[in-house]
Short mmCIF file of C-alpha atoms and ligand atoms in Angstrom, two decimals:
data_model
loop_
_atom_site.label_atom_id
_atom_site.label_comp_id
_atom_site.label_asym_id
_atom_site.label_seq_id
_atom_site.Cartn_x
_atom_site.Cartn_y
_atom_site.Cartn_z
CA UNK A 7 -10.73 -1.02 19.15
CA UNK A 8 -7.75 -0.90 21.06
CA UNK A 9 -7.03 2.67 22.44
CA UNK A 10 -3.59 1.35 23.93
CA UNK A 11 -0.33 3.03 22.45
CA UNK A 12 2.25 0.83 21.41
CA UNK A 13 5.20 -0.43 24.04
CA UNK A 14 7.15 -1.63 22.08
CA UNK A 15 10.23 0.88 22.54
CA UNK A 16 9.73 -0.44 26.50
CA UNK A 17 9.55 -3.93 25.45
CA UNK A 18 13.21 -3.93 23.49
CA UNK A 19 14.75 -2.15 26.14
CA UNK A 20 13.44 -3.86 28.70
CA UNK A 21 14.99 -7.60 27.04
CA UNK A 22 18.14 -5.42 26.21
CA UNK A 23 18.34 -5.67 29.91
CA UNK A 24 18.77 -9.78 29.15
CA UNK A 25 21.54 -8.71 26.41
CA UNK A 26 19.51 -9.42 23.48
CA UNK A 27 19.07 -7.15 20.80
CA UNK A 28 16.47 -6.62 18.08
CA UNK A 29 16.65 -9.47 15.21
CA UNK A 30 15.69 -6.77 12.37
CA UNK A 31 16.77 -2.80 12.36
CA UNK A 32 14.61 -0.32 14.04
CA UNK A 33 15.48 2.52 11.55
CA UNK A 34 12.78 1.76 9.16
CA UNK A 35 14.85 3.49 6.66
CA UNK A 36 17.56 0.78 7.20
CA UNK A 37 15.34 -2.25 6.37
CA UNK A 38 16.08 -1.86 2.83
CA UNK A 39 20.15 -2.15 3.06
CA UNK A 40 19.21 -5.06 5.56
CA UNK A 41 16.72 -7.09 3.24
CA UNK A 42 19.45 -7.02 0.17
CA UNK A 43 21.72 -8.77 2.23
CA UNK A 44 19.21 -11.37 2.34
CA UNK A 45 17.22 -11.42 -0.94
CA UNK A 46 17.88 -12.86 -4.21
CA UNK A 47 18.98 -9.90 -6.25
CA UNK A 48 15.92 -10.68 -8.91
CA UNK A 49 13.14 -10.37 -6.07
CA UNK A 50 14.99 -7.07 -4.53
CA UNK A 51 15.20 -5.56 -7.50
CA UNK A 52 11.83 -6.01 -8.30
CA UNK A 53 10.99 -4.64 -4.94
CA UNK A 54 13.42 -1.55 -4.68
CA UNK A 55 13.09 -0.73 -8.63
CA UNK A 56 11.38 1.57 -10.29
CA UNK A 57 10.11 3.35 -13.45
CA UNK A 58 12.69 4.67 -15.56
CA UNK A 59 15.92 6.70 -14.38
CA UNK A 60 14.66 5.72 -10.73
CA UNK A 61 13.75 9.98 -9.92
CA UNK A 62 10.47 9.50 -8.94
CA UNK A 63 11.05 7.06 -6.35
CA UNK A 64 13.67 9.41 -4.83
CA UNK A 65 11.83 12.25 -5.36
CA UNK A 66 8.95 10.92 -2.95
CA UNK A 67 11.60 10.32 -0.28
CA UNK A 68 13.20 14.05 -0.87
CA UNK A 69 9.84 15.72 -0.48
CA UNK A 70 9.22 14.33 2.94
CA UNK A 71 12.78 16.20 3.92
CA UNK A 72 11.86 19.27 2.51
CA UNK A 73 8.77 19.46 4.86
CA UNK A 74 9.98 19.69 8.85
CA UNK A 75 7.71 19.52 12.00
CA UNK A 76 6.91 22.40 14.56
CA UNK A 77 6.73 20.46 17.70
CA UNK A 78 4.65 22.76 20.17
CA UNK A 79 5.36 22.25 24.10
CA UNK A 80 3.08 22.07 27.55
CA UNK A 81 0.20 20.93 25.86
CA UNK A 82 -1.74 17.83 27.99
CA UNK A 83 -0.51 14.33 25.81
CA UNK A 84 -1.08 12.08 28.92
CA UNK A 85 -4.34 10.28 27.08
CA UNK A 86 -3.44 10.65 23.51
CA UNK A 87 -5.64 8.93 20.71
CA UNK A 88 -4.88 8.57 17.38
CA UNK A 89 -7.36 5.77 16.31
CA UNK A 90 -9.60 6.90 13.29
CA UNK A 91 -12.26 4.93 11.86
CA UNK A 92 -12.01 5.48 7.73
CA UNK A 93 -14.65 4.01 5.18
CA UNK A 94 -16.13 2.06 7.99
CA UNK A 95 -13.01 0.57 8.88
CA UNK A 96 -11.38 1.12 12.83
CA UNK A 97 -7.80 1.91 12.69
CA UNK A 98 -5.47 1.87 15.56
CA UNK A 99 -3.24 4.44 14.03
CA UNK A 100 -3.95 5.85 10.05
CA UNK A 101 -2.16 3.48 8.33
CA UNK A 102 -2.83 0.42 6.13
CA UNK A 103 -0.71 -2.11 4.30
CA UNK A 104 -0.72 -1.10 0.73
CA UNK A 105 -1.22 -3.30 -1.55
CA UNK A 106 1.59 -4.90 -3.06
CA UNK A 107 1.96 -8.20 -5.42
CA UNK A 108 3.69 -11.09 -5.56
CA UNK A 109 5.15 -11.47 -2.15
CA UNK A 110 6.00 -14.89 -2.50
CA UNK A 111 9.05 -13.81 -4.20
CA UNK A 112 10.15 -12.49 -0.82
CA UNK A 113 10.17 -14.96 1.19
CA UNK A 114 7.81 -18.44 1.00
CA UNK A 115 4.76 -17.60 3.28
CA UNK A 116 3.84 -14.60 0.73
CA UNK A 117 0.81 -13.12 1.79
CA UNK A 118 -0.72 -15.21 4.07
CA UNK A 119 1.90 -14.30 6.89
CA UNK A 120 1.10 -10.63 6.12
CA UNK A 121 -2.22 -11.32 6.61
CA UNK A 122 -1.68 -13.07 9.75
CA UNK A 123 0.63 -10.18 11.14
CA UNK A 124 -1.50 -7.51 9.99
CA UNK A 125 -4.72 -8.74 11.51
CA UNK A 126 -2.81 -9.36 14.83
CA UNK A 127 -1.53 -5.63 14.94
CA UNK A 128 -5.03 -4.49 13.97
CA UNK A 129 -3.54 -2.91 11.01
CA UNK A 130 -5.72 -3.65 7.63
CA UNK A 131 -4.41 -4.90 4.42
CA UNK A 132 -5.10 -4.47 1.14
CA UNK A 133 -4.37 -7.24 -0.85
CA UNK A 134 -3.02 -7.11 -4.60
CA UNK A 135 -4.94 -8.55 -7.46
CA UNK A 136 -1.82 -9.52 -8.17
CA UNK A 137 -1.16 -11.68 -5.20
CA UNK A 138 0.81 -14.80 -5.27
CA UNK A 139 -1.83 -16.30 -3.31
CA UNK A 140 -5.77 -16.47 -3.98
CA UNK A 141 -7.91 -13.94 -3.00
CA UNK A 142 -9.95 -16.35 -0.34
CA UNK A 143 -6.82 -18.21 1.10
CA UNK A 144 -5.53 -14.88 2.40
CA UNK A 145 -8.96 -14.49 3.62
CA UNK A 146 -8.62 -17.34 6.05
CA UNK A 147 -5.49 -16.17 6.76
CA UNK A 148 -6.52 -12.89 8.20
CA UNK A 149 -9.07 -14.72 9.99
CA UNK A 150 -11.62 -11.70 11.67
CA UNK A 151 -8.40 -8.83 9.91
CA UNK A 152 -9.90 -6.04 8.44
CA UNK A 153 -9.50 -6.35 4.61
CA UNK A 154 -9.97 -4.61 1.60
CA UNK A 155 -9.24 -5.40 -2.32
CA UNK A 156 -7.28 -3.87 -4.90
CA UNK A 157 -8.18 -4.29 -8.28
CA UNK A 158 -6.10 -4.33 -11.57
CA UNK A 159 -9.08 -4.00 -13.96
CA UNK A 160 -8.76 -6.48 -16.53
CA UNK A 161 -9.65 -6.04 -20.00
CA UNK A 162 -12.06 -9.02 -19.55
CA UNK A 163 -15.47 -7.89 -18.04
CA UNK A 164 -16.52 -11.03 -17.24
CA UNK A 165 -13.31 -11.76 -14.72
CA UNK A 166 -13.16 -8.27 -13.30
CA UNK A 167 -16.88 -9.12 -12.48
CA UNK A 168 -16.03 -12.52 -11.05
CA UNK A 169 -12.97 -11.09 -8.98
CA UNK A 170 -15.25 -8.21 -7.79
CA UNK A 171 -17.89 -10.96 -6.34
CA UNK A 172 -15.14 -12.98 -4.94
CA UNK A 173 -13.55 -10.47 -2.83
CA UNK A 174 -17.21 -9.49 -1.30
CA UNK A 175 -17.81 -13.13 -0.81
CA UNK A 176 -14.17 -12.80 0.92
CA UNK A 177 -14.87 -10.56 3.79
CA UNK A 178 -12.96 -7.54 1.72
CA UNK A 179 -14.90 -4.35 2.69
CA UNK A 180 -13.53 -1.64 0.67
CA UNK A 181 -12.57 -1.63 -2.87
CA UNK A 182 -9.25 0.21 -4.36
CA UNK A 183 -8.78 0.55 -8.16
CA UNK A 184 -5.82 1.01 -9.24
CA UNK A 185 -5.64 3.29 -11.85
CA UNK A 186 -1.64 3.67 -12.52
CA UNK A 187 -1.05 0.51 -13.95
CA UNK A 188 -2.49 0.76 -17.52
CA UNK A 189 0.45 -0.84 -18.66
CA UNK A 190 3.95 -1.81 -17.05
CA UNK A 191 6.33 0.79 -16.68
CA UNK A 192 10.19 0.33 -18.48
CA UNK A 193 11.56 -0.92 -15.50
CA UNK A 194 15.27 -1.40 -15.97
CA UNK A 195 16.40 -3.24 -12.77
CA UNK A 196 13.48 -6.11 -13.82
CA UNK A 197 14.68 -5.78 -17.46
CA UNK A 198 17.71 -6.29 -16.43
CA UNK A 199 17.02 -9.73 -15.12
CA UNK A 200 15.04 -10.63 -18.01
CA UNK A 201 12.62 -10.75 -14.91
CA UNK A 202 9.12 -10.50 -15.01
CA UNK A 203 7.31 -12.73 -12.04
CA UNK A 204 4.16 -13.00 -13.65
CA UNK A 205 5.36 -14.91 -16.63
CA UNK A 206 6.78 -17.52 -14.20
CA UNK A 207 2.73 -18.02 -12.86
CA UNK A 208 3.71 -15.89 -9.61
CA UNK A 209 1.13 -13.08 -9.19
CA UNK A 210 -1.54 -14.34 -11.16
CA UNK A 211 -3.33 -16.99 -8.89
CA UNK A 212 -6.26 -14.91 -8.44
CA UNK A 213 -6.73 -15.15 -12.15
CA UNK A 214 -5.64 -18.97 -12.51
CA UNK A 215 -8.17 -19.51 -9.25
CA UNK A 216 -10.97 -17.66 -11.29
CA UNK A 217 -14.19 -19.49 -12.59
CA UNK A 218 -14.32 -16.85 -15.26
CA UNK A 219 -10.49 -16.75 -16.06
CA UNK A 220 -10.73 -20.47 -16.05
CA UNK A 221 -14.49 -21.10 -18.26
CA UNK A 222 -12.30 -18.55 -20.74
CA UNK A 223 -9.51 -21.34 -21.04
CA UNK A 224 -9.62 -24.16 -23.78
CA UNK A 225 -7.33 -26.18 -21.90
CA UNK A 226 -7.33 -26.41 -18.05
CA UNK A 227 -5.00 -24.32 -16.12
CA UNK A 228 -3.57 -27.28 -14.58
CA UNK A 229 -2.75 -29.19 -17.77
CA UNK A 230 -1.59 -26.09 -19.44
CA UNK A 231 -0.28 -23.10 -17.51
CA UNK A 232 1.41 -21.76 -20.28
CA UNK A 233 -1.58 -20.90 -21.60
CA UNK A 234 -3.06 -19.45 -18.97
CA UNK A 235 -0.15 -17.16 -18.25
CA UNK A 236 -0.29 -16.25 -22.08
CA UNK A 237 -3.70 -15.15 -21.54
CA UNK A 238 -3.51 -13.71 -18.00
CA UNK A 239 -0.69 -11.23 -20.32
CA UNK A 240 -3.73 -10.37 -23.32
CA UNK A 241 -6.29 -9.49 -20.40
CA UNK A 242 -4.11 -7.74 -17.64
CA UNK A 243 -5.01 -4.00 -18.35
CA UNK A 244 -7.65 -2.04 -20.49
CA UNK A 245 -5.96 0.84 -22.36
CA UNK A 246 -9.03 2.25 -23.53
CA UNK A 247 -10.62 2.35 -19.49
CA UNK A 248 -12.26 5.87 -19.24
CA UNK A 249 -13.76 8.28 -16.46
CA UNK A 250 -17.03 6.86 -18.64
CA UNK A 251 -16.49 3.16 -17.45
CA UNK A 252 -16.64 3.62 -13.38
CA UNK A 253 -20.50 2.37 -13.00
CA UNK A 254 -19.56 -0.48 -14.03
CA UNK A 255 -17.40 -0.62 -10.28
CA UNK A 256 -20.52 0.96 -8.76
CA UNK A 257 -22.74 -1.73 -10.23
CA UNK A 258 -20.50 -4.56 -9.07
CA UNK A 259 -19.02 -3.85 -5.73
CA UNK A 260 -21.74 -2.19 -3.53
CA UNK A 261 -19.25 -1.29 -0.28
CA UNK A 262 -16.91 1.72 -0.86
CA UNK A 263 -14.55 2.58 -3.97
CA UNK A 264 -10.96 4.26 -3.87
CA UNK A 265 -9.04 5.51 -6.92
CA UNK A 266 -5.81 4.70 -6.43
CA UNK A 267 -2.96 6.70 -8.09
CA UNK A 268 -4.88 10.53 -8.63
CA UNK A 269 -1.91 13.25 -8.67
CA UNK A 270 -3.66 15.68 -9.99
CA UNK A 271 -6.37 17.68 -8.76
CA UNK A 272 -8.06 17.84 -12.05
CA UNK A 273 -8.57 13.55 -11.32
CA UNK A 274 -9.63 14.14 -7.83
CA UNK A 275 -12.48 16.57 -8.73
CA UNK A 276 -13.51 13.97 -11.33
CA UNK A 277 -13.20 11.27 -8.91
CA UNK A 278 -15.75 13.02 -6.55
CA UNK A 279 -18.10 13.90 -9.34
CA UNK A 280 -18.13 10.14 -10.40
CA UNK A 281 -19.07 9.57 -6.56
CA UNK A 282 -16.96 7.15 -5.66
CA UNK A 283 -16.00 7.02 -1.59
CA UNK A 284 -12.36 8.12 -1.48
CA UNK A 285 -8.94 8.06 -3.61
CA UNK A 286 -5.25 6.99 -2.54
CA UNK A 287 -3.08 10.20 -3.81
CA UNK A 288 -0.13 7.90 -5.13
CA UNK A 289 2.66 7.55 -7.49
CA UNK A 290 2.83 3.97 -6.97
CA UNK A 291 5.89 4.08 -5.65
CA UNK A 292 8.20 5.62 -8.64
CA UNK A 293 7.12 2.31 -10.44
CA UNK A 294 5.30 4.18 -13.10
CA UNK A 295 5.49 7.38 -14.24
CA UNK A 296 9.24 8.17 -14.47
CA UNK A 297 9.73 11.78 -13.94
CA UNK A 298 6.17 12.31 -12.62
CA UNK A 299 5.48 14.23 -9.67
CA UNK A 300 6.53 13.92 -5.87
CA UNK A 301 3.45 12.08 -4.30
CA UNK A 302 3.96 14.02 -1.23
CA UNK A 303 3.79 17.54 -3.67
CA UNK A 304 0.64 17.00 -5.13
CA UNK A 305 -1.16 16.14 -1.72
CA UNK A 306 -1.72 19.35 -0.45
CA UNK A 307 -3.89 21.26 -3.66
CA UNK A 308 -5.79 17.88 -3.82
CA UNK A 309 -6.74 17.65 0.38
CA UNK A 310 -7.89 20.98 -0.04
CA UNK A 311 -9.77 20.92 -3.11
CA UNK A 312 -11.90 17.47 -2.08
CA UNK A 313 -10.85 16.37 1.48
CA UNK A 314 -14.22 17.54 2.42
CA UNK A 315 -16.12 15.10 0.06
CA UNK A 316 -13.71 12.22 -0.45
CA UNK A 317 -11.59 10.60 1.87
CA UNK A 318 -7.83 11.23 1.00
CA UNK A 319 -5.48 8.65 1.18
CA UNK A 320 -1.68 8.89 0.27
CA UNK A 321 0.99 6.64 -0.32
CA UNK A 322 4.77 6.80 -2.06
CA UNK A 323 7.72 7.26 0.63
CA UNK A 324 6.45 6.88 4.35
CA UNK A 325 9.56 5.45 5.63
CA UNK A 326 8.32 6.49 9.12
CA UNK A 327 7.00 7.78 11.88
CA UNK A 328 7.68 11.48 10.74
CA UNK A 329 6.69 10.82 7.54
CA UNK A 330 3.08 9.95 8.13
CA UNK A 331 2.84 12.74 10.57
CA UNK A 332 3.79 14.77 7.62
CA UNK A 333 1.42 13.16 4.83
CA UNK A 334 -1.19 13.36 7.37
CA UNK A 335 -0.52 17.53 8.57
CA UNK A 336 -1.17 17.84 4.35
CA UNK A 337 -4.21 16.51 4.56
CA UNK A 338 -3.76 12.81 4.06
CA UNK A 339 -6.55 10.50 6.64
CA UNK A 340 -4.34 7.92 6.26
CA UNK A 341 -1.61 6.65 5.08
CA UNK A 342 -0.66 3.36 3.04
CA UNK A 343 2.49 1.60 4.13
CA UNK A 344 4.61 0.03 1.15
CA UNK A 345 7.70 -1.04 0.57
CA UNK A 346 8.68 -1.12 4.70
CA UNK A 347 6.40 -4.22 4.94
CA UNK A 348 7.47 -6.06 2.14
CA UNK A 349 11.54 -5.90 3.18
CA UNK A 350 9.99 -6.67 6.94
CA UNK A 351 8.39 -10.25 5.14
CA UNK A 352 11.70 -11.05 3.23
CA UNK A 353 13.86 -10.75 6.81
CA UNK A 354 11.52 -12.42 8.80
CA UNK A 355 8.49 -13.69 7.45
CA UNK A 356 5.34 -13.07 9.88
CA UNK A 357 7.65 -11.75 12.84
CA UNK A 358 9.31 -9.49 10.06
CA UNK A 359 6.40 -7.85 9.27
CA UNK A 360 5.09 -7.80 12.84
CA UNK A 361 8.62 -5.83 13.84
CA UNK A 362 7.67 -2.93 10.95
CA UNK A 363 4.08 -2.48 11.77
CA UNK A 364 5.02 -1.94 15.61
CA UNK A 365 7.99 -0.01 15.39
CA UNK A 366 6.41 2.07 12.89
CA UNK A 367 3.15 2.63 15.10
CA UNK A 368 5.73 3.66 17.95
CA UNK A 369 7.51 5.84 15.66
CA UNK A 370 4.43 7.83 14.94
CA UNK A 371 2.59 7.91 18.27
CA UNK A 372 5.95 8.86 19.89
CA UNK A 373 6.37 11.27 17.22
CA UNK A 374 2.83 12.79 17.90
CA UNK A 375 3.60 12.86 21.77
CA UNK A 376 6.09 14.51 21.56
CA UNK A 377 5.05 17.29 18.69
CA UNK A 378 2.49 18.03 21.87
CA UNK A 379 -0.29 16.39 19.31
CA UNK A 380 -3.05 14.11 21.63
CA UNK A 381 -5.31 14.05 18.74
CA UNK A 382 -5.40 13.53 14.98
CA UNK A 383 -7.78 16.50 14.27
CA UNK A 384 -5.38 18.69 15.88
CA UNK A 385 -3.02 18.23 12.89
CA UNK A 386 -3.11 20.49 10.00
CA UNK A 387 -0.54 22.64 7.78
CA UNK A 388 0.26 24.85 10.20
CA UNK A 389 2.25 21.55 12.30
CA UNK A 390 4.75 21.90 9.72
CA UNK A 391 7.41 24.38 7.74
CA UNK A 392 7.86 24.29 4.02
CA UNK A 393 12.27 24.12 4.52
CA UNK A 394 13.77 27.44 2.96
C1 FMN B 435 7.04 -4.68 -5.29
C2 FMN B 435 5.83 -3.80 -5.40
C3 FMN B 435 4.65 -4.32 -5.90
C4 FMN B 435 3.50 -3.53 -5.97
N1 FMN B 435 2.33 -4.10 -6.39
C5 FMN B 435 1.21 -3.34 -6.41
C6 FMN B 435 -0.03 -3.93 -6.76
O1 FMN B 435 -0.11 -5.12 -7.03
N2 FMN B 435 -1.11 -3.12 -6.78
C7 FMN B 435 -1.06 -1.78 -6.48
O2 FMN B 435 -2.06 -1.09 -6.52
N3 FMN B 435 0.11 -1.22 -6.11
C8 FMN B 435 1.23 -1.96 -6.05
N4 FMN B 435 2.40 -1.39 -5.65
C9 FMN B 435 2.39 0.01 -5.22
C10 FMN B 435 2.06 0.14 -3.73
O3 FMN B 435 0.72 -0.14 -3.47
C11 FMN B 435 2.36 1.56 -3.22
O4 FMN B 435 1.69 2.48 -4.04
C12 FMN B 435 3.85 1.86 -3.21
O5 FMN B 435 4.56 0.75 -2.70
C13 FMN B 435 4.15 3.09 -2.38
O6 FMN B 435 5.50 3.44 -2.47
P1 FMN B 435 6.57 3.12 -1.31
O7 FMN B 435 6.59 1.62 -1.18
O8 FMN B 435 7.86 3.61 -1.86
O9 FMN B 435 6.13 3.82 -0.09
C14 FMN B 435 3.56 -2.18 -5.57
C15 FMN B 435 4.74 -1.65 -5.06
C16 FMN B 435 5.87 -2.44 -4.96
C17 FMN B 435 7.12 -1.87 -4.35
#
């Protein structure tokens, strides 16, 4: 594993020398303005919306401003490290690419170029059951990239099954299991549009790929998609999924499980109980809950209550460098990186993507450096102050 820090703040400067200027914004925050400009308003709203009245989503930006950072000086950051190896996976920095469906609707290489940038920048993904591209051709794609799977449990035992074995087969090492997405949220900017990608066969090609999904069809899914899609729609979720049903992950994935979406320590308690390796402390984004609760706000209670049995993961707002020092002084081992990602594929494909996942491994190790942090272990609660 590379203990290198990233150059890249040398590298731009150094071409700036030459005139030339970065293609896509360094301001993570600014990717988002930048990626409308380019994106067909359907696909950006899909990508930018959220559940409801749009609070939530804010609200997990707004409760990384009200925490701030206590930088502390003349402590020795000449040989800094802030590689971490998490669930038997090496990370270069704690962060991950969160899993996020659909991504051909961004721009035409989907997921494979995220694959391809990720595994280059040693930076694992976790790709969406709802991935506009199967399961094993982002597989090839990442090539020797460290991978894990996200699972929408479908109502259908058999497929969840098949999709389980498939991603093992895949080279996917960890499993995460989303548990947010019972149902779809009211999501007005898609409703809007009338828009839902799924019903246009984007997103579902690791059901349509299935030998289950497909020995469940009477009619191919070649001759008749419409079909397929009709039944992809009957057998997305499982309303009735209980704390009761999570042997049956245990019995078919036999590498480590994270719950993905716990915001309340009540679930994370229950998660450990059910022994499962770790949990992602998540609103997914704002997509869901409308109204619910700052991701960032319910990580601290739930670090402290099982961050010594489980590992913690957190997502919903890291817009940079800052912010996962922040996630990560609460308690968070790592962080998952959303939305940044997904406006770094629309602007530039591969390279876009390549651009976020340095500049936002510069951000934070810069950020670290210069907080007087050489080590992850050194950060903790007392790195940062609650703003009055
Ligand atoms: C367009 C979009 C699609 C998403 N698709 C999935 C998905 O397929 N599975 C999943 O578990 N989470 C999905 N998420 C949620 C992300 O994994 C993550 O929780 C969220 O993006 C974090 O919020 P942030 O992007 O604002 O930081 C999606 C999020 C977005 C924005």
């Amino acid at each position: 594993m590379s203990q290198q820090l990233e150059s890249y703040q040398d590298e731009i400067y150094l071409t700036g020398l030459t005139g030339a200027v970065p293609e896509l914004p360094t301001g993570l925050h600014q990717l988002e303005e930048a990626a409308q400009a380019v994106m067909a308003p359907r696909a950006f709203d899909y990508v930018a919306g959220a559940a409801g009245s749009g609070e939530t989503a804010r609200e997990n930006l707004l409760a990384f401003r009200r925490w701030r950072i206590v930088p502390r000086m003349l402590t020795d950051v000449s040989t800094p490290s802030y590689s971490a190896r998490l669930l038997g996976t090496d990370l270069n920095v704690p962060f991950l690419l969160a899993p996020i469906g659909v991504l051909r609707i961004v721009h035409p290489d989907g997921e494979p170029a995220v694959a391809r940038a990720a595994a280059a920048a040693g930076v694992p993904m976790i790709l969406s059951t709802a991935a506009s591209t199967a399961m094993e051709d982002v597989a090839a794609a990442s090539g020797d990239g460290q991978r894990w799977y996200q699972l929408y449990w479908p109502k259908d035992r058999a497929v969840a099954a098949s999709m389980l074995g498939r991603a093992a087969a895949a080279g996917y090492r960890v499993l995460v299991v989303t548990l947010d997405t019972r149902t779809l949220a009211w999501r007005p900017r898609d409703l809007d549009h009338g828009y839902l990608p799924f019903l246009e066969g984007v997103g579902i090609q690791n059901y349509l790929s299935d030998p289950a999904f497909q020995a469940g069809q009477v009619t191919s899914v070649a001759d008749d998609p419409q079909t397929a899609i009709l039944r992809f729609t009957q057998i997305f979720g499982d309303l009735s999924l209980t704390w009761e049903d999570i042997p049956f992950l245990q019995e078919h994935w036999h590498g480590p499980i994270v719950l993905k979406g716990i915001l309340s320590v009540a679930d994370a308690q229950r998660a450990a109980q059910a022994g499962v390796a770790g949990i992602v402390v998540s609103n997914h984004g704002g997509r869901q809950v409308d109204g619910a609760i700052a991701a960032l706000d319910a990580l601290p209670a739930i670090a402290q209550a099982v961050g010594s049995k489980l590992a913690v993961l957190f997502d919903s707002g890291v817009r940079g460098g800052a912010d996962m020092v922040k996630a990560l002084a609460l308690g968070a081992q790592a962080v998952l990186v959303g939305r940044p990602y997904v406006y770094g594929l629309a602007l530039g494909g591969q390279a876009g993507v390549r651009h976020v996942l340095r500049a936002l491994r510069h951000d934070f190790e810069v950020t670290m450096r210069l907080a007087g942090l050489a080590r992850l272990s050194e950060l903790g609660p007392d790195c940062l102050q609650r703003r009055p």
